[in-house]
PDB file of C-alpha atoms in Angstrom:
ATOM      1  CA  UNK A  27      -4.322  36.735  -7.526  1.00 62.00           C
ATOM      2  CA  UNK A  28      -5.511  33.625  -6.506  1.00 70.00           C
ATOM      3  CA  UNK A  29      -5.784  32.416  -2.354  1.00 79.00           C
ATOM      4  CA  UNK A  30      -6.897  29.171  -0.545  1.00 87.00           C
ATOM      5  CA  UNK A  31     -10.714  29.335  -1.483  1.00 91.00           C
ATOM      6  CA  UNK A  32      -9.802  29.004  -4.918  1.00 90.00           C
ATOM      7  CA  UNK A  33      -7.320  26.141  -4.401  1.00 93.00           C
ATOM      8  CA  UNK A  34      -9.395  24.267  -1.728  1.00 93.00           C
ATOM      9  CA  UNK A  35     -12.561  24.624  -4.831  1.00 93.00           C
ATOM     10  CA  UNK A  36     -10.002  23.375  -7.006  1.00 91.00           C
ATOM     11  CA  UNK A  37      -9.367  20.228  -5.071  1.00 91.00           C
ATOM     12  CA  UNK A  38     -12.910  19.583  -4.387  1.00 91.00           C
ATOM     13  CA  UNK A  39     -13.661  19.390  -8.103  1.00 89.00           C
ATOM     14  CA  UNK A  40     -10.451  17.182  -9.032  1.00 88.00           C
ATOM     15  CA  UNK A  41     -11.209  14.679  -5.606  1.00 84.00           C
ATOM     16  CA  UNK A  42     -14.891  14.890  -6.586  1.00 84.00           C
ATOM     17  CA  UNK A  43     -13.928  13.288 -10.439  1.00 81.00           C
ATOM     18  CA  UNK A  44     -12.087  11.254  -8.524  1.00 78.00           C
ATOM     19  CA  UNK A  45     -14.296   9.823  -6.381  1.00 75.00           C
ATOM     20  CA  UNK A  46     -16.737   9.062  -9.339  1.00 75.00           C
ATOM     21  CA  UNK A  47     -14.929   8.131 -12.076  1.00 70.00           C
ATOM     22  CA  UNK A  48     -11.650   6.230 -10.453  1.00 66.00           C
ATOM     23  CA  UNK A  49      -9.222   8.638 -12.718  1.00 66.00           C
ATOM     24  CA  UNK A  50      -6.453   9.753 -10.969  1.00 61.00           C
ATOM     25  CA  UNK A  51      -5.876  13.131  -9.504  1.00 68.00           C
ATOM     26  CA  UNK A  52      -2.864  13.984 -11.858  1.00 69.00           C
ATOM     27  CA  UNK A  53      -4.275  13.741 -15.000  1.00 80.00           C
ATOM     28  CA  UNK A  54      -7.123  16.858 -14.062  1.00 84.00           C
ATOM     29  CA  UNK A  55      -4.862  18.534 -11.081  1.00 89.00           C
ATOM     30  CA  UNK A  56      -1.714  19.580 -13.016  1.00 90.00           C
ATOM     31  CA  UNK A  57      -3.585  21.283 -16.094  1.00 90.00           C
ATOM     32  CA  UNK A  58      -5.553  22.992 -13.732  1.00 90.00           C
ATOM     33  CA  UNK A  59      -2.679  24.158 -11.934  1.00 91.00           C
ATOM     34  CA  UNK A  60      -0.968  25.319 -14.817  1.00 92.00           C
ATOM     35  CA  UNK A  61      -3.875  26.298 -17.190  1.00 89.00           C
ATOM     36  CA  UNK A  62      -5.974  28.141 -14.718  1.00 88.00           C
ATOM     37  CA  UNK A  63      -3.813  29.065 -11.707  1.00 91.00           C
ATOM     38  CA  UNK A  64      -0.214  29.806 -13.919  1.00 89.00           C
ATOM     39  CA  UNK A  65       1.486  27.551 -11.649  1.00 92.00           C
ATOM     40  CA  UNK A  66       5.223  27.262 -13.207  1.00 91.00           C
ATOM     41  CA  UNK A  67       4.825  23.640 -14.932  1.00 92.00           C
ATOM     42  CA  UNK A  68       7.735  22.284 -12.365  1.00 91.00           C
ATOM     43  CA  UNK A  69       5.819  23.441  -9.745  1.00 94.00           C
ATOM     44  CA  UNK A  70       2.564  22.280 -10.156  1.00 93.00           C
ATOM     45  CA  UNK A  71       4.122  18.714 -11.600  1.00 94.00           C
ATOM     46  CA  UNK A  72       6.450  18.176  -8.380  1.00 94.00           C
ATOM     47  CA  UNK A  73       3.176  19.748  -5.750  1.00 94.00           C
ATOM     48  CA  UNK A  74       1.065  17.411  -7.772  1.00 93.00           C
ATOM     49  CA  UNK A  75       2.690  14.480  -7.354  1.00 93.00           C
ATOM     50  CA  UNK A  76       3.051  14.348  -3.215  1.00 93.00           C
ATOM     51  CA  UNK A  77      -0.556  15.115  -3.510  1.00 91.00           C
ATOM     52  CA  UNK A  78      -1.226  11.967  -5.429  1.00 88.00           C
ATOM     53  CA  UNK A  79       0.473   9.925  -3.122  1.00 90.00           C
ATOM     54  CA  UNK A  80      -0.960  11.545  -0.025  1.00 89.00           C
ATOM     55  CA  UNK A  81      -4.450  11.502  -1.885  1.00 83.00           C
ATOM     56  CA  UNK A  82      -4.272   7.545  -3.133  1.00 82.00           C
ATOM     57  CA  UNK A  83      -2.970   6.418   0.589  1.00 84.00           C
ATOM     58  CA  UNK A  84      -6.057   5.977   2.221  1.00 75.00           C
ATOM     59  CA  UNK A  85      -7.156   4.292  -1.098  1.00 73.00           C
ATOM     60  CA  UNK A  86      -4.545   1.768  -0.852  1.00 81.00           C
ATOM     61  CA  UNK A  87      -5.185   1.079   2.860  1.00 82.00           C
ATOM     62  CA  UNK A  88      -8.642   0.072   1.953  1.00 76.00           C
ATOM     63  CA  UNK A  89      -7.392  -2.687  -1.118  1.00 76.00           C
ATOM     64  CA  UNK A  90      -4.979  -3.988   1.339  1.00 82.00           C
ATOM     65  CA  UNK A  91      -7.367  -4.656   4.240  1.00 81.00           C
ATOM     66  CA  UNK A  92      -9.849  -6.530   1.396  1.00 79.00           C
ATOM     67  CA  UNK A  93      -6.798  -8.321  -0.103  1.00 83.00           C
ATOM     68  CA  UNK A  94      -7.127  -6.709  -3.514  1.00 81.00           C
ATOM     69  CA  UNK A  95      -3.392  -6.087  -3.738  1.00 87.00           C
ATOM     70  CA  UNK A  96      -1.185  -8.884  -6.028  1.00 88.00           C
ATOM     71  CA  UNK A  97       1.870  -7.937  -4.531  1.00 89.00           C
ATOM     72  CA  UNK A  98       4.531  -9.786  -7.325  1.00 89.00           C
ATOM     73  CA  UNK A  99       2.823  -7.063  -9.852  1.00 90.00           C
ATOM     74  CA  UNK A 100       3.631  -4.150  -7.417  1.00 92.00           C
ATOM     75  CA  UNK A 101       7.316  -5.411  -6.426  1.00 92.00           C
ATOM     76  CA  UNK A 102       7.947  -6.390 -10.299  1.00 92.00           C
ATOM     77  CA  UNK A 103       6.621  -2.709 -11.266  1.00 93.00           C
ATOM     78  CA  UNK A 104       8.757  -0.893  -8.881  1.00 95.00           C
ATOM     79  CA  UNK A 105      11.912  -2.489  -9.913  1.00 95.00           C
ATOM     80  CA  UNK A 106      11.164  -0.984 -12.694  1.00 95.00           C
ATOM     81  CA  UNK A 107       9.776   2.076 -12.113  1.00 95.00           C
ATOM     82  CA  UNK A 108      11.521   3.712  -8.917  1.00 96.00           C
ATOM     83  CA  UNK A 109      15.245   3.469 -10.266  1.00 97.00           C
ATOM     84  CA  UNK A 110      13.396   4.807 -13.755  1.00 96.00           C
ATOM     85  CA  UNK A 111      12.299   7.921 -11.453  1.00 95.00           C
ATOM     86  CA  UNK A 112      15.344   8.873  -9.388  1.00 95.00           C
ATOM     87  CA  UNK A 113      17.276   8.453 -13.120  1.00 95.00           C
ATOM     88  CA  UNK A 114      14.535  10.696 -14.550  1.00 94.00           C
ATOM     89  CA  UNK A 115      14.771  13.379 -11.992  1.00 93.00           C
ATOM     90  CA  UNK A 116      18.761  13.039 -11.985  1.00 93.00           C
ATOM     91  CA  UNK A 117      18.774  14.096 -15.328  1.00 91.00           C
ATOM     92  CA  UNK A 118      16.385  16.782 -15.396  1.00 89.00           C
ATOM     93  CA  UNK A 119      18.329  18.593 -11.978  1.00 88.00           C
ATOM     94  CA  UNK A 120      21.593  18.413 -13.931  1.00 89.00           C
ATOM     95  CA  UNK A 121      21.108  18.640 -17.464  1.00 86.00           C
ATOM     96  CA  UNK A 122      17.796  20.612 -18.425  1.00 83.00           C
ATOM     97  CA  UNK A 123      16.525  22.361 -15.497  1.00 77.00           C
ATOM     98  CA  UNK A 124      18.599  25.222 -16.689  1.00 78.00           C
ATOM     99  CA  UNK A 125      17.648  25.040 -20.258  1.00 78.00           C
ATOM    100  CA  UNK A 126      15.719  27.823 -21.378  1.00 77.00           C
ATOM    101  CA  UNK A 127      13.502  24.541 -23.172  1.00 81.00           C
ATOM    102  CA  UNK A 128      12.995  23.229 -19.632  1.00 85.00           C
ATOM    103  CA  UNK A 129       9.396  24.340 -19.224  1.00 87.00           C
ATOM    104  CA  UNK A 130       8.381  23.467 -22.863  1.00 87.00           C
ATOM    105  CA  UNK A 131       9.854  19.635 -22.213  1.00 88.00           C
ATOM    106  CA  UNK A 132       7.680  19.733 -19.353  1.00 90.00           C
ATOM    107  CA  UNK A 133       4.898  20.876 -20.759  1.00 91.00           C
ATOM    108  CA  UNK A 134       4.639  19.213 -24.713  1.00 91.00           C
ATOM    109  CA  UNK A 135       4.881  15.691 -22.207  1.00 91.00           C
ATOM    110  CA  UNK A 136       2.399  16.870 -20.292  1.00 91.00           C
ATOM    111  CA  UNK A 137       0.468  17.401 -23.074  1.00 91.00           C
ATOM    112  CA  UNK A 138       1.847  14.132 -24.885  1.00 91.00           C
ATOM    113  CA  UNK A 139       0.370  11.960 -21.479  1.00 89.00           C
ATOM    114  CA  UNK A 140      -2.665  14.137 -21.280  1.00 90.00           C
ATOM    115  CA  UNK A 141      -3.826  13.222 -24.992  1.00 90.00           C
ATOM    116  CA  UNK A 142      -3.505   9.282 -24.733  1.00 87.00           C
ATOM    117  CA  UNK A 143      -4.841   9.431 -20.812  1.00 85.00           C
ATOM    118  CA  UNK A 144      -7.856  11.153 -22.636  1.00 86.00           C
ATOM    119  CA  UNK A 145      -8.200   8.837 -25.612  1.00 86.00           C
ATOM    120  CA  UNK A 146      -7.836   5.814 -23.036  1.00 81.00           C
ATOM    121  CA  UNK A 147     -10.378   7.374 -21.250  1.00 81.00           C
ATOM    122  CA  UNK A 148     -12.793   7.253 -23.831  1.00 82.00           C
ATOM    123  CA  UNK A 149     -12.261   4.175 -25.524  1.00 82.00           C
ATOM    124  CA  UNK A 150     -11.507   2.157 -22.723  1.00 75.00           C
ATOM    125  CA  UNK A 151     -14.153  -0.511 -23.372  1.00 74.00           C
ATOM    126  CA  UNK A 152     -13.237  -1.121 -26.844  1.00 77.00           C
ATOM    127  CA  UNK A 153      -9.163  -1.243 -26.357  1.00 72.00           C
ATOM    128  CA  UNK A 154     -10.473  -3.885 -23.545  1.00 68.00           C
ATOM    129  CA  UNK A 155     -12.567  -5.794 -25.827  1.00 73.00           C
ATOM    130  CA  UNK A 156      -9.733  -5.734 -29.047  1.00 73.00           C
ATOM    131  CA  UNK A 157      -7.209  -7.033 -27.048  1.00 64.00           C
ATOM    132  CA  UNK A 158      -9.828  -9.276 -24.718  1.00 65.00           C
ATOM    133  CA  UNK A 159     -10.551 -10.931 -28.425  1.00 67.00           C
ATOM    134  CA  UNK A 160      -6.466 -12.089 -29.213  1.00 57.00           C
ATOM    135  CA  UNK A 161      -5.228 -12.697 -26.111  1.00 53.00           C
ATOM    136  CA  UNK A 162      -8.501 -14.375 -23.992  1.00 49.00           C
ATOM    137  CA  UNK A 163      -7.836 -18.058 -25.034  1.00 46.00           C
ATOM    138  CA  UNK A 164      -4.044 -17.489 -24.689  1.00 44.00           C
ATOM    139  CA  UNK A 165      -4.820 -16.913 -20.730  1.00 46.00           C
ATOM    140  CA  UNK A 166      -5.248 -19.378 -17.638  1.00 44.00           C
ATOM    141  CA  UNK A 167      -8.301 -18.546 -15.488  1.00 46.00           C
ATOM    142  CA  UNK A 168      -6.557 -16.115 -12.973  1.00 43.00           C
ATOM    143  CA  UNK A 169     -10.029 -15.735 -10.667  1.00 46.00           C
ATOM    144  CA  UNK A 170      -9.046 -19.064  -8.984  1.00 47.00           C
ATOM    145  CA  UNK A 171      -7.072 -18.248  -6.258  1.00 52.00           C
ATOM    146  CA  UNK A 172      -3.934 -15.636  -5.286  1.00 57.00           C
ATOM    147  CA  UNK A 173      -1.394 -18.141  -5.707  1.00 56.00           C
ATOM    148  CA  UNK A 174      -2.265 -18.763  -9.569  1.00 59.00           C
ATOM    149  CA  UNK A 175      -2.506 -14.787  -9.865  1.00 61.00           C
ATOM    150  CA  UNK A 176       0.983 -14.587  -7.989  1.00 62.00           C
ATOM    151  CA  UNK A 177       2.638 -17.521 -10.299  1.00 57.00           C
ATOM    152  CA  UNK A 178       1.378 -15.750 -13.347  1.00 62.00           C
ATOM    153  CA  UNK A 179       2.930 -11.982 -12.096  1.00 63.00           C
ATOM    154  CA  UNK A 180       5.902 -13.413 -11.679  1.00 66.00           C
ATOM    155  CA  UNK A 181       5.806 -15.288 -15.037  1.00 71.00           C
ATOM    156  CA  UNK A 182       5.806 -12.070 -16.595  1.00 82.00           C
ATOM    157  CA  UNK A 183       7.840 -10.248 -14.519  1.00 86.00           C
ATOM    158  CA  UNK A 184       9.700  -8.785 -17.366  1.00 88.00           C
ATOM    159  CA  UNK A 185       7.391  -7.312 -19.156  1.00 89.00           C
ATOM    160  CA  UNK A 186       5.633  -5.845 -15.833  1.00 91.00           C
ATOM    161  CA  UNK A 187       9.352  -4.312 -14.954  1.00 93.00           C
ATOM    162  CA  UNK A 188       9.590  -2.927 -18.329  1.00 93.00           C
ATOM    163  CA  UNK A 189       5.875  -1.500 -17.767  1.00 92.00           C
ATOM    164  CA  UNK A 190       8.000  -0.251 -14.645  1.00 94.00           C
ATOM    165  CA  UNK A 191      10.635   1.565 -16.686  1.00 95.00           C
ATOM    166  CA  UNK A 192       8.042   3.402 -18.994  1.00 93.00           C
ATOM    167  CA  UNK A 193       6.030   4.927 -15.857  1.00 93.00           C
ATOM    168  CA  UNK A 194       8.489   5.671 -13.963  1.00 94.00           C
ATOM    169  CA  UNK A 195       9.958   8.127 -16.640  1.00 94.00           C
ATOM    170  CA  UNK A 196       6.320   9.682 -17.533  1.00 92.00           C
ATOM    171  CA  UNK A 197       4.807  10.081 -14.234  1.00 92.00           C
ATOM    172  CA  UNK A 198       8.375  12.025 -12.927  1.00 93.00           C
ATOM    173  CA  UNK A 199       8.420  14.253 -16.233  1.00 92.00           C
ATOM    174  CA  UNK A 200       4.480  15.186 -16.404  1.00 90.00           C
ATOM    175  CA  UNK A 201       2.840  13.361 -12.675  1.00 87.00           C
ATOM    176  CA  UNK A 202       0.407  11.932 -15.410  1.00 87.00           C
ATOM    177  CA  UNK A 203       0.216   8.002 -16.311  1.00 78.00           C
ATOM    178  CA  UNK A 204       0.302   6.429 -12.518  1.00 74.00           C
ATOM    179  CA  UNK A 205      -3.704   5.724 -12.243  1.00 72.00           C
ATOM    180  CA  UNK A 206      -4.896   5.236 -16.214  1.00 71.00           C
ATOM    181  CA  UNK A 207      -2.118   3.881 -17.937  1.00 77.00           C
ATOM    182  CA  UNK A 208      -1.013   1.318 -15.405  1.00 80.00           C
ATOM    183  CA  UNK A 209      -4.537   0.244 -15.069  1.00 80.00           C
ATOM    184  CA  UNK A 210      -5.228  -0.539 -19.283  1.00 79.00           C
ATOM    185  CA  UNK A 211      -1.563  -1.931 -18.997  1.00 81.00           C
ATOM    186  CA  UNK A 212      -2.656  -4.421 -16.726  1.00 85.00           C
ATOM    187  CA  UNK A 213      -5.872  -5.074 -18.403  1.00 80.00           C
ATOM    188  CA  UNK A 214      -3.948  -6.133 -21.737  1.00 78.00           C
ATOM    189  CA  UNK A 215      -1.333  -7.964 -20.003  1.00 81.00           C
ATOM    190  CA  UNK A 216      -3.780 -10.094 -17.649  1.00 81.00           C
ATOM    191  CA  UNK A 217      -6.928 -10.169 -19.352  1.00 75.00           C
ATOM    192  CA  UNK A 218      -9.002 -12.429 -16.296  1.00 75.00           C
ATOM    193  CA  UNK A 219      -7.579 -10.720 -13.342  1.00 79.00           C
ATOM    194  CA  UNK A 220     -10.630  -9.054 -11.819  1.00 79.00           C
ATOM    195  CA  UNK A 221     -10.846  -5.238 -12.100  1.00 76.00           C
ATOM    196  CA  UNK A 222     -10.903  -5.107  -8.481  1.00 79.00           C
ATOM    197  CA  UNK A 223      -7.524  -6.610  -8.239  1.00 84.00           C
ATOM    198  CA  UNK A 224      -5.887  -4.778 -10.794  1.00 84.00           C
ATOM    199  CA  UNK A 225      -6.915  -1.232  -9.486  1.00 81.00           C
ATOM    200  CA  UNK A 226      -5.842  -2.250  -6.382  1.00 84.00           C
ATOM    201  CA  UNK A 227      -2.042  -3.226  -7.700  1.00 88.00           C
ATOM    202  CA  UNK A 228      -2.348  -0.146  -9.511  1.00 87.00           C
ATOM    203  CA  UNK A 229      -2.843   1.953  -6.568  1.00 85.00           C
ATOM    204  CA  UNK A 230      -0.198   0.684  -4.538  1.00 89.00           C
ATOM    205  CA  UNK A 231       1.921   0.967  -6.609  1.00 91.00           C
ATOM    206  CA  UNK A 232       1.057   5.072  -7.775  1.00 89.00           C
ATOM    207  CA  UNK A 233       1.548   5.806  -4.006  1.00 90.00           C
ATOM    208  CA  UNK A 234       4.865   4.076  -4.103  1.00 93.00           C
ATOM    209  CA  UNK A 235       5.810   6.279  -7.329  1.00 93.00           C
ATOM    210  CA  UNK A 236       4.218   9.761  -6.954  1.00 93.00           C
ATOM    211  CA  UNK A 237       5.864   9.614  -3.535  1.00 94.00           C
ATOM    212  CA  UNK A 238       9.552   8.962  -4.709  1.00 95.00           C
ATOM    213  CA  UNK A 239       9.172  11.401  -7.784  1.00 94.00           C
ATOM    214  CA  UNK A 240       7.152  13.937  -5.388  1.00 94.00           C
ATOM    215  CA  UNK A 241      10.446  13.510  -3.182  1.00 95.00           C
ATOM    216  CA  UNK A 242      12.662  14.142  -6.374  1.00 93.00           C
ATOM    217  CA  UNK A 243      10.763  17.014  -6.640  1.00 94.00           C
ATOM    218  CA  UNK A 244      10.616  18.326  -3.540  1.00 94.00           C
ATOM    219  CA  UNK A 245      14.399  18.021  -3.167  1.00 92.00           C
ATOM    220  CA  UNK A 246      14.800  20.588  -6.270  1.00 90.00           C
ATOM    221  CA  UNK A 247      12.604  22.491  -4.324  1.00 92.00           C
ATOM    222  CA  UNK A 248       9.829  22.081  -6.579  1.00 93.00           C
ATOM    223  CA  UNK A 249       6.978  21.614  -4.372  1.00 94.00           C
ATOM    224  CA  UNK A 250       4.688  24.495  -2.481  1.00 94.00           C
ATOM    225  CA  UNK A 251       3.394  23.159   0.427  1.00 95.00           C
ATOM    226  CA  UNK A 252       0.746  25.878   1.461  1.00 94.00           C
ATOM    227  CA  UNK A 253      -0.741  25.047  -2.180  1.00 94.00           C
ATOM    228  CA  UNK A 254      -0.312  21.469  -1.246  1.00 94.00           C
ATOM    229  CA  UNK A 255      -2.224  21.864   2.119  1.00 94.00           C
ATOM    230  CA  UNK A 256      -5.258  23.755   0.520  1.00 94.00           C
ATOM    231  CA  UNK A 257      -5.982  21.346  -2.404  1.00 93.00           C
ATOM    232  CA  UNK A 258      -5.837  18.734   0.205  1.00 93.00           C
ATOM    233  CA  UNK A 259      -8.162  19.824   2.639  1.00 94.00           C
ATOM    234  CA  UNK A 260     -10.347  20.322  -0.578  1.00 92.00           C
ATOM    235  CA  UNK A 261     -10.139  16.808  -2.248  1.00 90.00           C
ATOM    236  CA  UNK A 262      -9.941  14.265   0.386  1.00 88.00           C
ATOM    237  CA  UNK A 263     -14.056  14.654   1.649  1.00 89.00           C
ATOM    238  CA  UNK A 264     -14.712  15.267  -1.821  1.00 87.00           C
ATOM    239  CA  UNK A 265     -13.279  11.677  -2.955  1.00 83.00           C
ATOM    240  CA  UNK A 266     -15.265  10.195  -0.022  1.00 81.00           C
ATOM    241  CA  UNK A 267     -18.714  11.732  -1.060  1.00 85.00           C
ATOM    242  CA  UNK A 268     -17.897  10.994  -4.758  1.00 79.00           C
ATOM    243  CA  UNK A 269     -16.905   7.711  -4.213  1.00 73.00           C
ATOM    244  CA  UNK A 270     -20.780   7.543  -1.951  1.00 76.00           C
ATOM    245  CA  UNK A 271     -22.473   8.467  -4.329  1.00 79.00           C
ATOM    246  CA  UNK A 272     -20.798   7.330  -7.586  1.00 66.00           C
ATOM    247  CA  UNK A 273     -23.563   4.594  -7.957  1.00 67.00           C
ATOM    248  CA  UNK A 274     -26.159   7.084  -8.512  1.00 76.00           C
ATOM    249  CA  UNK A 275     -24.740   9.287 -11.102  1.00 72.00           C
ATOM    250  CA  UNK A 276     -24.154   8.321 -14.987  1.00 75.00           C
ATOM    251  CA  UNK A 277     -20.776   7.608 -14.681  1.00 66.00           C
ATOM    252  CA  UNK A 278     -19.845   6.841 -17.892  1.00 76.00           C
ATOM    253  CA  UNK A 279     -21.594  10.148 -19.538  1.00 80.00           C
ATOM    254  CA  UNK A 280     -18.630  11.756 -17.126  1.00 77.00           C
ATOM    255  CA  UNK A 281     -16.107   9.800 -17.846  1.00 78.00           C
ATOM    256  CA  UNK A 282     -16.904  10.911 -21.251  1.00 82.00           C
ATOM    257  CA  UNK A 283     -16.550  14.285 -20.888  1.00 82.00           C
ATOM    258  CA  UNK A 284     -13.695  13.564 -18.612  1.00 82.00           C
ATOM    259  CA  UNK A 285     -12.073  12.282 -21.878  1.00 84.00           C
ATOM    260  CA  UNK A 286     -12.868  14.724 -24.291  1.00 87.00           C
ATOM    261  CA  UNK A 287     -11.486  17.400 -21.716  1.00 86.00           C
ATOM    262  CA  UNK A 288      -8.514  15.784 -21.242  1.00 86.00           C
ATOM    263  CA  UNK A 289      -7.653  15.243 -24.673  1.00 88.00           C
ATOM    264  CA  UNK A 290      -8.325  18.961 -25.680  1.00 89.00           C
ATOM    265  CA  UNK A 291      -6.319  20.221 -22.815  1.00 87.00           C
ATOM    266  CA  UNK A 292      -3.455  17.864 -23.815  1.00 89.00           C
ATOM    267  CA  UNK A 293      -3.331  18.777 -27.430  1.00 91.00           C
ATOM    268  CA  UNK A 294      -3.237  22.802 -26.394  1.00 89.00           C
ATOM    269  CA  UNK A 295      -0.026  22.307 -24.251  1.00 89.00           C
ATOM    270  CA  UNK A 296       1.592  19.957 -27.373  1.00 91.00           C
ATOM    271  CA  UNK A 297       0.683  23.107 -29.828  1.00 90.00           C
ATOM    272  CA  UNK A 298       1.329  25.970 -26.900  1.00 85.00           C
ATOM    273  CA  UNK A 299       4.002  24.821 -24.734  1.00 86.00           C
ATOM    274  CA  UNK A 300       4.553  26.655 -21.586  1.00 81.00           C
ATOM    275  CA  UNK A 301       7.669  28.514 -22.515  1.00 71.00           C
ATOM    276  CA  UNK A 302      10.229  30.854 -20.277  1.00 63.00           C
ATOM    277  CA  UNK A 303      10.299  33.981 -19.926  1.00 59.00           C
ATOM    278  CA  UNK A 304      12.473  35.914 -22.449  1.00 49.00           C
ATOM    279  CA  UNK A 305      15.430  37.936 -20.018  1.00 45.00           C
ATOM    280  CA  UNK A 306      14.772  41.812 -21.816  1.00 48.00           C
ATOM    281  CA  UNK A 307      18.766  42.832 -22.467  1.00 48.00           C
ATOM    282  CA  UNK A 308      19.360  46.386 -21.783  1.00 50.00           C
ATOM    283  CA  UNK A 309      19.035  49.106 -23.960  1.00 50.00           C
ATOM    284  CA  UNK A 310      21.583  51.147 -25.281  1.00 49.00           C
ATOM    285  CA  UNK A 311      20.185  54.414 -23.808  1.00 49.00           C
ATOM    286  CA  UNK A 312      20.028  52.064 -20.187  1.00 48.00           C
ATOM    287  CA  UNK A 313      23.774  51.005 -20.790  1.00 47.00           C
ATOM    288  CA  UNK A 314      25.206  54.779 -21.387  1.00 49.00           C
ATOM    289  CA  UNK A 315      23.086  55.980 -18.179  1.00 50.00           C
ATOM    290  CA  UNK A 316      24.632  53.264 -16.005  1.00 48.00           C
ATOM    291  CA  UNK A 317      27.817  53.928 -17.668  1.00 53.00           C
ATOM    292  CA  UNK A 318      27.622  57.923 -17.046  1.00 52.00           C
ATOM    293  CA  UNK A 319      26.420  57.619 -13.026  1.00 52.00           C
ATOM    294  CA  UNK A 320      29.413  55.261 -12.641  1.00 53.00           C
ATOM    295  CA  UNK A 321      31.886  57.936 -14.360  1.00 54.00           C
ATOM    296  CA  UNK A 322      29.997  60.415 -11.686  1.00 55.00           C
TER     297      UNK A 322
END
């Protein structure tokens, strides 16, 4: 029903949001697979999340040549994470990939990381500013210098690993949580880190996790790589001209809508999980004609 045109459009839109808006490509690219195309949920979750990591590459290349990276926070959240993903995808091969509930688990946490990326989304500036308002005076200046910001990381390495844990588990079961939720994590936990700094730990560290879950995946053979190839060639010039001309659009009127969209589209798969199909059990007029040709 549906060929490469219709995939490469589909990448253009989800690089081109993107590009403007900084959300990552998980949270619009595995609905859309699902929703619109009827990818099978495993599918679309285990394409989606090489594409992530292929997509958010180049991304990180460009924080680590401009020293935006705080490496302690990226090492401290993939202790945590990566083990949290190959357990993850261990127990979904053995234990519920042959549940007839499989797609429905799949789906209802899609729909469970869909709703609060949506709501974070939207709110963003006021979760900032309540937790900006306890925790501000509590906080050393971290803008000083990468040593301070590197002391502090590893200060609270233990939270940050159990930040690990939590994303690691999510972003394997649904490919949702790597870009948003790591970001407002960071923002509560340090406060005066600049932005800049904090997306670019949080990028590193998404390619480091939608690459070993994408692997998981792709090792249950849940990955299709010609669907992988044509969103590709569709989002990666469309992240480079939204990311152009980001400046001159009203970004946070998108983001907005971005929201809203998201949080609709997650409620819908918590109410209407994608479920499997029902295996129709033979009649009993099918059963005596198979019976009689055998007696033939």
């Amino acid at each position: 029903m549906f060929g490469s045109l219709e995939y490469i459009l589909a990448g253009v839109l989800v690089g081109f949001c993107v590009g403007i808006t900084g959300v990552g490509g998980g949270s619009l690219m595995t609905p859309i697979l699902i929703s619109l195309f009827k990818i099978e949920p495993h599918i679309a979750i285990g394409t989606d999340l090489l594409y992530a990591s292929i997509s958010k590459f180049c991304g990180s290349m460009v924080h680590a040549k401009k020293m935006n990276i705080v490496w302690p926070i990226v090492i401290w959240l993939a202790v945590g994470s990566l083990p949290a993903s190959f357990a993850t995808h261990w127990l979904l091969e053995n234990y519920l990939s042959q549940s007839t509930h499989y797609k429905a688990v799949l789906t209802m946490v899609l729909g469970f990381m869909l709703t609060l990326t949506g709501v974070s989304i939207i709110f963003r500036g006021h979760i900032e500013r309540f937790f900006n308002k306890f925790r501000k005076d509590a906080q050393l200046d971290m803008t000083e210098d990468l040593e301070k910001v590197n002391f502090r990381a590893k200060d609270k390495r233990a939270y940050i690993i159990i930040m690990g844990v939590v994303l690691g588990v999510f972003v394997t079961l649904s490919s949702v949580g790597a870009g948003a939720f790591g970001i407002m994590a960071l923002v509560i936990m340090f406060p005066n880190l600049p932005m800049i700094r904090i997306i670019g730990s949080d990028v590193v560290h998404a390619v480091l996790l939608t690459l070993v879950a994408g692997l998981g995946h792709m090792s249950s053979g849940n990955v299709d790589f010609a669907l992988l190839g044509w969103l590709l060639v569709g989002s990666i010039p469309a992240i480079i001209i939204g990311t152009l001309i980001s400046s001159r659009l009203p970004e946070k009127i998108i983001r907005k809508i971005l929201g809203i969209t998201l949080f609709a589209l997650g409620v819908n798969f918590i109410i209407h999980p994608v479920k499997a199909k029902s295996v129709q059990k033979p009649t009993t007029a099918m059963v005596y004609t198979v019976e009689k040709s055998h007696s033939i």
